[in-house]
mmCIF file of C-alpha atoms in Angstrom:
data_model
loop_
_atom_site.group_PDB
_atom_site.id
_atom_site.type_symbol
_atom_site.label_atom_id
_atom_site.label_comp_id
_atom_site.label_asym_id
_atom_site.label_seq_id
_atom_site.Cartn_x
_atom_site.Cartn_y
_atom_site.Cartn_z
ATOM 1 C CA MET A 230 53.911 121.266 187.109
ATOM 2 C CA SER A 231 50.142 121.201 187.177
ATOM 3 C CA THR A 232 47.953 122.052 184.263
ATOM 4 C CA GLY A 233 44.684 123.875 184.410
ATOM 5 C CA ARG A 234 42.151 125.708 182.332
ATOM 6 C CA TRP A 235 40.615 129.146 182.133
ATOM 7 C CA LYS A 236 36.898 129.831 182.395
ATOM 8 C CA SER A 237 35.268 133.168 181.743
ATOM 9 C CA ASP A 238 32.292 134.791 183.418
ATOM 10 C CA ILE A 239 30.455 137.729 181.846
ATOM 11 C CA SER A 240 28.428 140.046 184.035
ATOM 12 C CA ARG A 241 26.342 142.963 182.817
ATOM 13 C CA LEU A 242 25.350 146.165 184.535
ATOM 14 C CA ALA A 243 23.071 148.979 183.374
ATOM 15 C CA TRP A 244 23.625 152.363 184.991
ATOM 16 C CA CYS A 245 21.673 155.628 184.613
ATOM 17 C CA LYS A 246 24.031 158.613 184.535
ATOM 18 C CA THR A 247 21.273 161.059 185.524
ATOM 19 C CA CYS A 248 19.436 159.497 188.463
ATOM 20 C CA ARG A 249 22.234 157.043 189.462
ATOM 21 C CA LYS A 250 19.983 153.955 189.391
ATOM 22 C CA SER A 251 21.586 150.657 188.443
ATOM 23 C CA TRP A 252 20.366 147.229 187.397
ATOM 24 C CA LYS A 253 22.423 144.033 187.590
ATOM 25 C CA SER A 254 20.046 141.320 186.488
ATOM 26 C CA GLY A 255 17.230 140.624 184.121
ATOM 27 C CA LYS A 256 17.067 141.782 180.541
ATOM 28 C CA ILE A 257 19.574 144.584 180.993
ATOM 29 C CA HIS A 258 19.370 146.051 177.470
ATOM 30 C CA ALA A 259 15.554 146.160 177.536
ATOM 31 C CA ILE A 260 15.530 147.721 181.015
ATOM 32 C CA ALA A 261 18.054 150.356 179.928
ATOM 33 C CA ARG A 262 16.109 151.198 176.771
ATOM 34 C CA GLN A 263 12.782 151.452 178.633
ATOM 35 C CA HIS A 264 14.254 153.683 181.346
ATOM 36 C CA SER A 265 15.911 155.889 178.734
ATOM 37 C CA GLU A 266 12.688 156.248 176.717
ATOM 38 C CA ARG A 267 10.488 156.821 179.790
ATOM 39 C CA GLU A 268 12.733 159.239 181.689
ATOM 40 C CA GLY A 269 14.790 160.697 178.859
ATOM 41 C CA HIS A 270 18.007 159.791 180.699
ATOM 42 C CA GLU A 271 21.267 158.428 179.309
ATOM 43 C CA VAL A 272 21.759 154.808 180.384
ATOM 44 C CA LYS A 273 25.000 152.868 179.888
ATOM 45 C CA VAL A 274 25.236 149.080 179.676
ATOM 46 C CA VAL A 275 28.594 147.704 180.753
ATOM 47 C CA GLU A 276 29.954 144.182 180.265
ATOM 48 C CA GLU A 277 32.666 142.908 182.531
ATOM 49 C CA ILE A 278 34.564 139.720 181.776
ATOM 50 C CA THR A 279 36.287 137.871 184.600
ATOM 51 C CA TYR A 280 38.725 135.066 183.840
ATOM 52 C CA ILE A 281 39.146 132.330 186.440
ATOM 53 C CA TYR A 282 41.911 129.716 186.372
ATOM 54 C CA PHE A 283 41.043 126.242 187.642
ATOM 55 C CA ASP A 284 43.794 123.833 188.539
ATOM 56 C CA GLU A 285 43.189 120.391 187.010
ATOM 57 C CA ASP A 286 44.331 118.750 190.264
ATOM 58 C CA GLU A 287 41.511 120.397 192.218
ATOM 59 C CA ASN A 288 37.776 120.614 191.700
ATOM 60 C CA GLU A 289 36.080 123.497 189.866
ATOM 61 C CA ASN A 290 34.910 125.153 193.073
ATOM 62 C CA SER A 291 38.497 125.711 194.146
ATOM 63 C CA GLN A 292 39.862 128.835 192.469
ATOM 64 C CA THR A 293 43.651 129.007 192.486
ATOM 65 C CA ASN A 294 44.043 132.349 190.766
ATOM 66 C CA ARG A 295 41.583 135.120 190.001
ATOM 67 C CA PRO A 296 43.214 137.935 188.013
ATOM 68 C CA ALA A 297 41.814 141.441 187.765
ATOM 69 C CA THR A 298 38.873 141.906 185.419
ATOM 70 C CA ASP A 299 39.144 143.426 181.976
ATOM 71 C CA THR A 300 38.242 147.041 181.417
ATOM 72 C CA PRO A 301 34.441 147.253 181.269
ATOM 73 C CA ARG A 302 33.093 147.764 177.767
ATOM 74 C CA GLY A 303 30.749 150.606 177.002
ATOM 75 C CA TRP A 304 32.450 153.410 178.917
#
């Protein structure tokens, strides 16, 4: 039986409910706040955590199992 380890990856997304714009990189919270203040729109920031299992017998670039992501926070 092989042993492995879990690694997590957090990705963030800002999404404007009014004009449907989205931002995936940069300073997401600052971008969301500026857009909300400038346009008067409601902007949501969502965090998504993905867990990846790496088998100890293989290198880190070889993913053996990638389960579904958690429910995004902020909705």
